[in-house]
Coordinates of C-alpha atoms and ligand atoms in Angstrom, one line a residue:
M1 CA 87.9 6.3 33.7
A2 CA 84.7 6.7 35.8
C3 CA 82.1 3.9 35.4
T4 CA 78.7 5.4 36.0
A5 CA 76.4 3.1 34.1
G6 CA 74.4 6.3 33.3
S7 CA 73.5 6.5 37.0
K8 CA 73.9 9.3 39.5
I9 CA 74.5 6.7 42.2
L10 CA 77.8 5.9 40.5
E11 CA 78.9 9.4 39.7
N12 CA 82.7 9.6 40.1
Y13 CA 82.9 5.8 40.7
R14 CA 86.3 4.6 39.5
P15 CA 86.4 0.8 39.1
A16 CA 89.5 -1.0 40.4
Y17 CA 89.9 -3.2 37.3
D18 CA 89.1 -3.5 33.6
A19 CA 86.2 -5.7 32.4
S20 CA 87.5 -8.9 30.8
V21 CA 86.3 -7.6 27.4
V22 CA 88.3 -4.4 27.8
R23 CA 91.4 -6.3 29.0
K24 CA 91.2 -8.6 25.9
L25 CA 90.9 -5.7 23.6
R26 CA 93.9 -3.9 25.1
E27 CA 95.9 -7.1 24.8
C28 CA 95.0 -7.1 21.1
G29 CA 96.4 -3.6 20.8
A30 CA 93.0 -1.8 20.7
I31 CA 92.8 1.8 21.9
I32 CA 89.9 2.6 24.2
V33 CA 88.9 6.1 23.3
G34 CA 86.1 6.6 25.7
K35 CA 82.9 5.4 27.4
T36 CA 79.5 6.1 25.9
N37 CA 76.1 7.2 27.1
L38 CA 73.3 4.8 28.0
D39 CA 70.0 4.6 29.9
E40 CA 70.6 4.2 33.6
F41 CA 71.8 0.6 34.2
G42 CA 70.6 -0.3 30.7
M43 CA 67.0 0.2 31.5
G44 CA 65.4 2.0 28.6
S45 CA 65.4 2.3 24.8
T46 CA 66.5 5.9 24.0
T47 CA 69.3 7.1 26.4
E48 CA 66.7 9.6 27.8
G49 CA 67.0 7.5 31.0
S50 CA 70.6 8.5 31.5
A51 CA 71.3 10.7 34.5
Y52 CA 73.7 12.8 32.4
Q53 CA 72.9 13.4 28.8
V54 CA 70.5 12.5 26.0
T55 CA 72.4 11.2 22.9
A56 CA 71.2 12.5 19.6
N57 CA 70.8 10.3 16.5
P58 CA 73.4 11.3 13.9
W59 CA 70.7 10.8 11.2
D60 CA 68.4 13.4 12.7
L61 CA 69.6 15.3 15.8
E62 CA 66.0 15.6 17.0
C63 CA 65.6 11.9 17.2
V64 CA 66.7 9.3 19.8
P65 CA 69.6 6.9 18.8
G66 CA 67.8 4.0 20.5
G67 CA 69.0 2.4 23.6
S68 CA 70.0 1.5 26.1
S69 CA 73.4 1.4 24.4
G70 CA 72.5 4.4 22.2
G71 CA 75.8 6.2 22.8
S72 CA 77.8 3.3 21.4
A73 CA 75.6 3.0 18.3
A74 CA 75.7 6.8 17.7
A75 CA 79.5 6.9 18.1
V76 CA 80.0 4.3 15.4
S77 CA 77.3 5.8 13.2
A78 CA 79.0 9.2 13.4
R79 CA 82.4 7.6 12.7
Q80 CA 83.8 8.8 16.0
C81 CA 85.3 5.3 16.5
V82 CA 85.6 2.2 14.3
V83 CA 83.7 -0.3 16.6
S84 CA 82.1 -0.1 20.0
L85 CA 80.7 -2.4 22.7
G86 CA 77.2 -2.3 24.3
S87 CA 75.2 -4.5 26.5
D88 CA 72.1 -6.4 25.3
T89 CA 69.7 -7.6 28.0
G90 CA 66.6 -7.2 25.9
G91 CA 67.7 -5.6 22.6
S92 CA 70.0 -2.7 23.7
V93 CA 72.6 -3.5 21.0
R94 CA 70.2 -4.4 18.2
Q95 CA 67.5 -1.7 18.4
P96 CA 70.1 1.2 18.5
A97 CA 72.0 -0.4 15.7
S98 CA 68.8 -0.3 13.7
F99 CA 68.0 3.3 14.7
C100 CA 71.5 4.5 13.8
G101 CA 72.1 2.5 10.6
V102 CA 75.0 0.4 11.9
V103 CA 75.6 -3.3 12.4
G104 CA 74.7 -4.7 15.8
L105 CA 75.7 -8.2 17.0
K106 CA 74.3 -9.9 20.0
P107 CA 76.3 -13.0 20.8
T108 CA 74.9 -16.2 22.3
Y109 CA 74.6 -16.0 26.1
G110 CA 77.9 -17.3 27.5
R111 CA 80.0 -16.6 24.4
V112 CA 81.5 -13.4 25.9
S113 CA 82.6 -13.0 29.5
R114 CA 80.4 -10.7 31.6
Y115 CA 83.2 -10.1 34.2
G116 CA 83.3 -6.4 34.8
L117 CA 79.9 -5.7 33.1
V118 CA 77.6 -3.7 35.4
A119 CA 74.8 -6.2 35.9
Y120 CA 71.2 -5.5 35.0
A121 CA 69.5 -9.0 34.6
S122 CA 72.3 -11.6 34.8
S123 CA 70.5 -14.5 33.0
L124 CA 69.8 -12.2 30.0
D125 CA 72.8 -9.8 29.9
V126 CA 75.4 -10.2 27.1
I127 CA 78.0 -7.8 25.8
G128 CA 77.6 -7.1 22.1
C129 CA 79.4 -5.4 19.2
F130 CA 78.7 -2.4 16.9
G131 CA 80.5 -1.7 13.7
T132 CA 79.8 -0.1 10.3
T133 CA 80.3 -3.5 8.6
V134 CA 79.7 -7.1 9.5
A135 CA 83.4 -7.8 9.2
D136 CA 84.2 -5.1 11.8
A137 CA 81.6 -6.4 14.2
G138 CA 82.9 -10.0 13.6
I139 CA 86.5 -9.0 14.2
L140 CA 85.5 -7.3 17.5
L141 CA 83.5 -10.4 18.5
Q142 CA 86.5 -12.6 17.8
A143 CA 88.7 -10.5 20.1
I144 CA 86.3 -10.7 23.1
S145 CA 84.9 -14.2 22.8
G146 CA 85.9 -17.3 24.8
H147 CA 85.9 -18.8 28.3
D148 CA 86.9 -16.6 31.2
K149 CA 87.6 -18.2 34.5
L150 CA 86.3 -15.1 36.2
D151 CA 82.8 -15.7 34.7
A152 CA 81.4 -19.1 35.5
T153 CA 78.6 -18.6 32.9
S154 CA 81.1 -18.0 30.1
S155 CA 81.1 -21.0 27.7
K156 CA 84.1 -23.4 27.4
R157 CA 83.3 -24.1 23.8
D158 CA 86.1 -23.4 21.3
V159 CA 85.9 -20.1 19.4
N160 CA 86.3 -20.7 15.7
D161 CA 87.9 -18.2 13.4
F162 CA 84.9 -16.0 12.6
T163 CA 86.9 -14.1 9.9
S164 CA 87.2 -17.3 7.8
Q165 CA 83.5 -16.7 7.1
F166 CA 84.2 -13.5 5.2
I167 CA 84.4 -14.1 1.5
S168 CA 85.0 -11.2 -0.8
K169 CA 82.4 -10.4 -3.5
D170 CA 84.9 -11.2 -6.2
Y171 CA 84.8 -14.9 -5.3
F172 CA 81.0 -15.2 -5.0
E173 CA 79.1 -17.8 -7.0
S174 CA 76.0 -16.6 -8.8
Q175 CA 73.8 -17.7 -5.9
P176 CA 76.1 -17.5 -2.8
L177 CA 73.3 -18.3 -0.4
K178 CA 71.9 -21.3 -2.3
G179 CA 70.6 -23.9 0.2
L180 CA 70.1 -21.5 3.1
R181 CA 66.7 -22.0 4.7
V182 CA 65.3 -18.7 6.0
G183 CA 62.1 -18.4 8.2
V184 CA 60.4 -15.1 8.4
L185 CA 58.6 -14.7 11.8
S186 CA 55.1 -13.8 10.6
E187 CA 54.1 -12.2 14.0
T188 CA 56.8 -9.6 13.4
I189 CA 55.6 -8.2 10.0
G190 CA 51.9 -7.7 10.8
D191 CA 49.8 -5.3 12.8
G192 CA 51.5 -2.8 15.1
V193 CA 54.6 -2.6 12.9
D194 CA 55.3 0.5 10.9
K195 CA 54.4 -0.1 7.2
E196 CA 57.6 1.4 5.9
V197 CA 59.6 -0.9 8.3
V198 CA 57.7 -3.9 6.9
S199 CA 58.5 -2.9 3.3
S200 CA 62.2 -2.5 4.1
I201 CA 62.2 -6.0 5.7
R202 CA 60.4 -7.3 2.6
G203 CA 63.1 -5.7 0.5
A204 CA 65.7 -7.5 2.6
I205 CA 63.8 -10.8 2.1
S206 CA 63.7 -10.4 -1.7
H207 CA 67.4 -9.7 -1.6
L208 CA 68.1 -12.9 0.4
E209 CA 66.0 -14.8 -2.2
E210 CA 67.9 -13.3 -5.1
L211 CA 71.1 -14.6 -3.4
G212 CA 69.7 -18.1 -3.6
S213 CA 68.1 -18.7 -0.2
T214 CA 64.6 -20.3 0.3
V215 CA 62.4 -18.0 2.3
T216 CA 59.2 -19.2 4.2
E217 CA 57.0 -17.5 6.6
V218 CA 56.9 -19.2 10.0
S219 CA 54.6 -18.6 12.9
L220 CA 55.8 -18.6 16.5
P221 CA 52.6 -18.4 18.6
S222 CA 54.5 -17.8 21.8
F223 CA 56.1 -14.7 20.3
S224 CA 53.9 -12.0 22.0
L225 CA 54.3 -13.7 25.4
G226 CA 58.0 -12.8 25.4
L227 CA 57.5 -9.1 26.2
P228 CA 55.6 -9.5 29.5
A229 CA 57.7 -12.4 30.6
Y230 CA 60.9 -10.4 29.8
Y231 CA 59.7 -7.4 31.9
V232 CA 58.8 -9.6 34.9
L233 CA 62.1 -11.5 34.7
A234 CA 64.4 -8.5 33.9
S235 CA 62.8 -6.4 36.7
S236 CA 63.0 -9.3 39.2
E237 CA 66.7 -9.9 38.5
S238 CA 67.5 -6.2 38.5
S239 CA 65.8 -5.7 41.9
S240 CA 68.2 -8.3 43.2
N241 CA 71.3 -7.0 41.3
L242 CA 70.8 -3.4 42.2
S243 CA 70.6 -4.1 46.0
R244 CA 74.4 -3.7 46.1
Y245 CA 74.0 0.1 45.5
D246 CA 73.3 0.9 49.1
G247 CA 75.6 3.9 49.5
V248 CA 78.1 1.8 51.5
R249 CA 79.5 -0.9 49.3
Y250 CA 79.0 1.1 46.1
G251 CA 77.8 4.5 45.2
N252 CA 77.1 7.9 46.5
Q253 CA 76.2 8.1 50.1
I254 CA 73.9 10.7 51.7
V255 CA 74.8 12.1 55.2
S256 CA 72.8 10.2 57.8
D257 CA 73.4 9.0 61.3
E258 CA 71.0 6.0 61.0
L259 CA 71.6 3.0 58.8
S260 CA 68.2 2.4 57.2
S261 CA 67.8 6.1 56.3
L262 CA 71.4 6.0 54.9
Y263 CA 70.4 3.1 52.6
G264 CA 67.0 4.6 51.7
G265 CA 68.2 8.2 51.3
S266 CA 71.3 7.1 49.1
R267 CA 69.0 5.1 46.8
A268 CA 66.2 7.7 46.7
N269 CA 68.8 10.3 45.8
G270 CA 70.9 8.2 43.4
F271 CA 68.5 6.2 41.3
G272 CA 66.3 7.7 38.6
P273 CA 62.6 7.1 38.1
E274 CA 62.8 4.2 35.7
V275 CA 65.3 2.3 37.9
K276 CA 63.0 2.8 40.9
R277 CA 60.0 1.6 38.9
R278 CA 61.9 -1.6 37.9
I279 CA 63.1 -2.3 41.4
L280 CA 59.5 -1.9 42.7
M281 CA 58.1 -4.1 40.0
G282 CA 60.8 -6.7 40.5
T283 CA 60.5 -6.8 44.3
Y284 CA 56.7 -7.1 43.9
A285 CA 57.0 -10.0 41.4
L286 CA 59.4 -11.8 43.7
S287 CA 57.5 -11.3 47.0
A288 CA 55.8 -14.2 48.8
G289 CA 52.3 -14.5 47.6
Y290 CA 53.0 -13.1 44.2
Y291 CA 56.0 -15.2 43.2
D292 CA 54.0 -18.1 41.7
A293 CA 51.7 -15.7 39.8
Y294 CA 54.4 -13.6 38.2
Y295 CA 58.0 -14.8 38.5
K296 CA 57.4 -18.5 38.2
R297 CA 54.8 -18.0 35.4
A298 CA 57.3 -15.9 33.5
Q299 CA 60.0 -18.6 33.9
Q300 CA 57.5 -21.1 32.5
V301 CA 56.9 -18.8 29.5
R302 CA 60.6 -18.5 29.0
T303 CA 60.9 -22.3 28.7
V304 CA 58.0 -22.2 26.1
V305 CA 59.8 -19.4 24.1
Q306 CA 63.1 -21.3 24.2
K307 CA 61.5 -24.5 23.0
S308 CA 59.6 -22.8 20.1
F309 CA 62.8 -21.1 18.9
K310 CA 64.7 -24.4 19.1
E311 CA 62.0 -26.1 17.1
A312 CA 62.0 -23.4 14.4
L313 CA 65.8 -23.4 14.2
D314 CA 65.8 -27.2 13.7
V315 CA 64.0 -26.4 10.4
Y316 CA 65.4 -23.1 9.4
D317 CA 69.0 -21.9 9.3
I318 CA 68.1 -18.4 10.3
L319 CA 65.0 -16.6 11.4
I320 CA 64.2 -13.0 10.3
S321 CA 62.3 -10.1 11.8
P322 CA 62.5 -6.3 12.0
A323 CA 64.9 -5.1 14.8
A324 CA 62.2 -2.8 16.1
P325 CA 58.6 -2.0 15.2
S326 CA 59.5 1.5 14.0
A327 CA 62.5 3.7 13.0
A328 CA 63.9 6.2 15.4
Y329 CA 61.4 8.6 16.9
K330 CA 61.6 12.1 18.3
I331 CA 63.4 12.8 21.6
G332 CA 60.7 13.2 24.2
E333 CA 58.0 11.3 22.3
K334 CA 57.8 8.3 24.6
K335 CA 59.8 9.5 27.6
N336 CA 56.7 9.8 29.8
D337 CA 55.0 6.6 28.6
P338 CA 56.9 3.6 29.9
L339 CA 54.5 1.1 28.5
A340 CA 54.8 2.5 24.9
M341 CA 58.6 2.4 25.5
Y342 CA 58.5 -1.3 26.7
A343 CA 56.3 -2.2 23.7
G344 CA 59.1 -1.1 21.3
D345 CA 61.2 -4.1 22.6
I346 CA 58.8 -6.7 21.2
M347 CA 61.2 -7.7 18.4
T348 CA 64.3 -8.3 20.5
V349 CA 63.4 -9.6 24.0
N350 CA 62.6 -13.2 22.9
V351 CA 66.1 -13.7 21.6
N352 CA 67.5 -12.9 25.1
L353 CA 65.0 -15.2 26.8
A354 CA 66.2 -18.0 24.5
G355 CA 69.9 -16.9 24.8
L356 CA 70.4 -17.0 21.1
P357 CA 72.8 -15.0 18.8
A358 CA 71.3 -12.3 16.5
L359 CA 72.7 -9.9 14.0
V360 CA 71.1 -6.6 12.9
L361 CA 72.0 -5.1 9.6
P362 CA 70.8 -1.9 8.0
C363 CA 68.6 -2.7 5.0
G364 CA 66.5 0.4 4.1
F365 CA 65.1 3.7 5.1
V366 CA 61.9 5.4 6.2
E367 CA 61.1 9.0 5.3
N368 CA 60.5 11.2 8.3
G369 CA 59.4 14.6 7.0
T370 CA 62.7 16.3 6.5
S371 CA 65.0 13.4 7.1
R372 CA 65.5 9.7 6.2
L373 CA 66.0 7.3 9.0
P374 CA 67.6 3.9 8.7
V375 CA 65.9 0.6 9.3
G376 CA 67.6 -2.7 10.3
F377 CA 66.5 -6.3 10.0
Q378 CA 67.4 -9.0 12.5
M379 CA 68.7 -12.4 11.7
I380 CA 68.5 -14.9 14.6
G381 CA 70.6 -18.0 14.6
A382 CA 71.0 -21.2 16.6
A383 CA 73.0 -21.1 19.8
F384 CA 76.7 -20.6 19.3
D385 CA 76.3 -20.4 15.5
E386 CA 77.5 -16.8 15.2
E387 CA 79.5 -17.9 12.2
K388 CA 76.5 -18.5 10.0
L389 CA 75.0 -15.1 10.9
L390 CA 78.3 -13.4 10.0
R391 CA 78.7 -15.3 6.7
V392 CA 75.1 -14.5 5.6
G393 CA 75.4 -10.9 6.8
H394 CA 78.7 -10.3 5.1
I395 CA 77.3 -11.6 1.8
F396 CA 74.1 -9.6 2.2
E397 CA 75.8 -6.3 2.8
Q398 CA 78.3 -6.6 0.0
T399 CA 75.5 -7.2 -2.5
L400 CA 73.0 -4.6 -1.2
Q401 CA 73.0 -2.1 -4.0
G402 CA 72.3 1.6 -3.8
C403 CA 72.2 2.0 0.0
S404 CA 74.8 4.1 1.8
F405 CA 74.4 4.1 5.6
I406 CA 76.5 7.1 6.3
P407 CA 74.4 9.9 8.1
P408 CA 74.2 13.0 5.8
I409 CA 76.0 15.3 8.3
I410 CA 78.9 13.0 8.5
A411 CA 79.0 12.3 4.7
D412 CA 79.0 16.1 4.1
E413 CA 81.8 16.6 6.6
F414 CA 84.0 13.9 5.0
K415 CA 82.8 14.6 1.5
C416 CA 81.8 10.9 0.9
Ligands
LIG1 N1 64.8 -1.7 26.5 C1 64.9 -2.9 27.3 C2 64.8 -2.6 28.8 O1 64.6 -1.5 29.1 C3 66.2 -3.6 27.0 C4 67.4 -2.9 27.6 C5 68.7 -3.7 27.4 O2 68.9 -4.5 26.6 N2 69.7 -3.3 28.3 O3 64.9 -3.5 29.6

């Protein structure tokens, strides 16, 4: 199959090998039914940045599915496949999971091999899982986790049996989450967050309390610093990673009899506007004279963010926030406003800076004129403690009454 990463520069590019995750899935007997749409090289939050298509949200075809891995989320939401993979550099599995009403799981950095993943920002990139249930996402994670000698950043830690965390409702005690300490990030449920999103999150919090957990609000003062630091670091790393697309080693080549215009012309022709913007921002941040003010500073902020999450997770078992400040919005609404688009990543980017695992689960809806759109909440766990997230998430979804997260057009078609 062609591997385009949503970019014209890789149109018709056929990779010579499978990514390790794909190889592992095939070895388990999985059938790969297709590849899905995404924002070019993972840069975006809607799939509108794809050089090929815009994916529609199955809940409202006029709305975006989220992104960048919006095609993978929409495919699971529309029941076109049982599970799917996406990449999450700053939220690209979790935000589309929330927009499409499916489960999205971002593993700890290093849990899953990145060998064969098209690189965006290598210190942040992870491959994540979509499913309609926590169990499906967990089974998929089990299949793709573990050390890979082809990726030196993949962890050598043992991979436990995640499925042992799944207890059927029939065996629950009256308070199955008794003893669980939950911290709600206060910065994520205040100003700038859609009111209906906040009330869905509050509903999820009450549900966790009913299940026996102790919920406390916790403030992370460094929270808002994550977004600018992420954009400096992600752009910087991408400007380096994308230098391989020069029209010679990879990608479409323009006709030219001179080397530098061959490079320049192939890139000018092959990259879309958002990718060019990131390369320019990243190159600027890394250039002599600006390096200390931007890149180094952002790295310092990253250390502060990591430390504050570590401290909070020493006290709480899991931390809670919305997965995005709003539900899905209309196609075209933010396309020409990159800063508004970047601001929508506020809930997810800190988790990548800290390398932590996080699980997004559908928990409610917002009314959007003619349609209802799903809302997801995010649970953040300690590094390599995916098991706890899966256990809590599995109990949560089995006990959430009165919510069906099947998009109406799909429910009508299958009469469910
Ligand atoms: N929306 C974010 C960005 O554009 C995150 C993308 C991602 O996780 N791939 O960088």
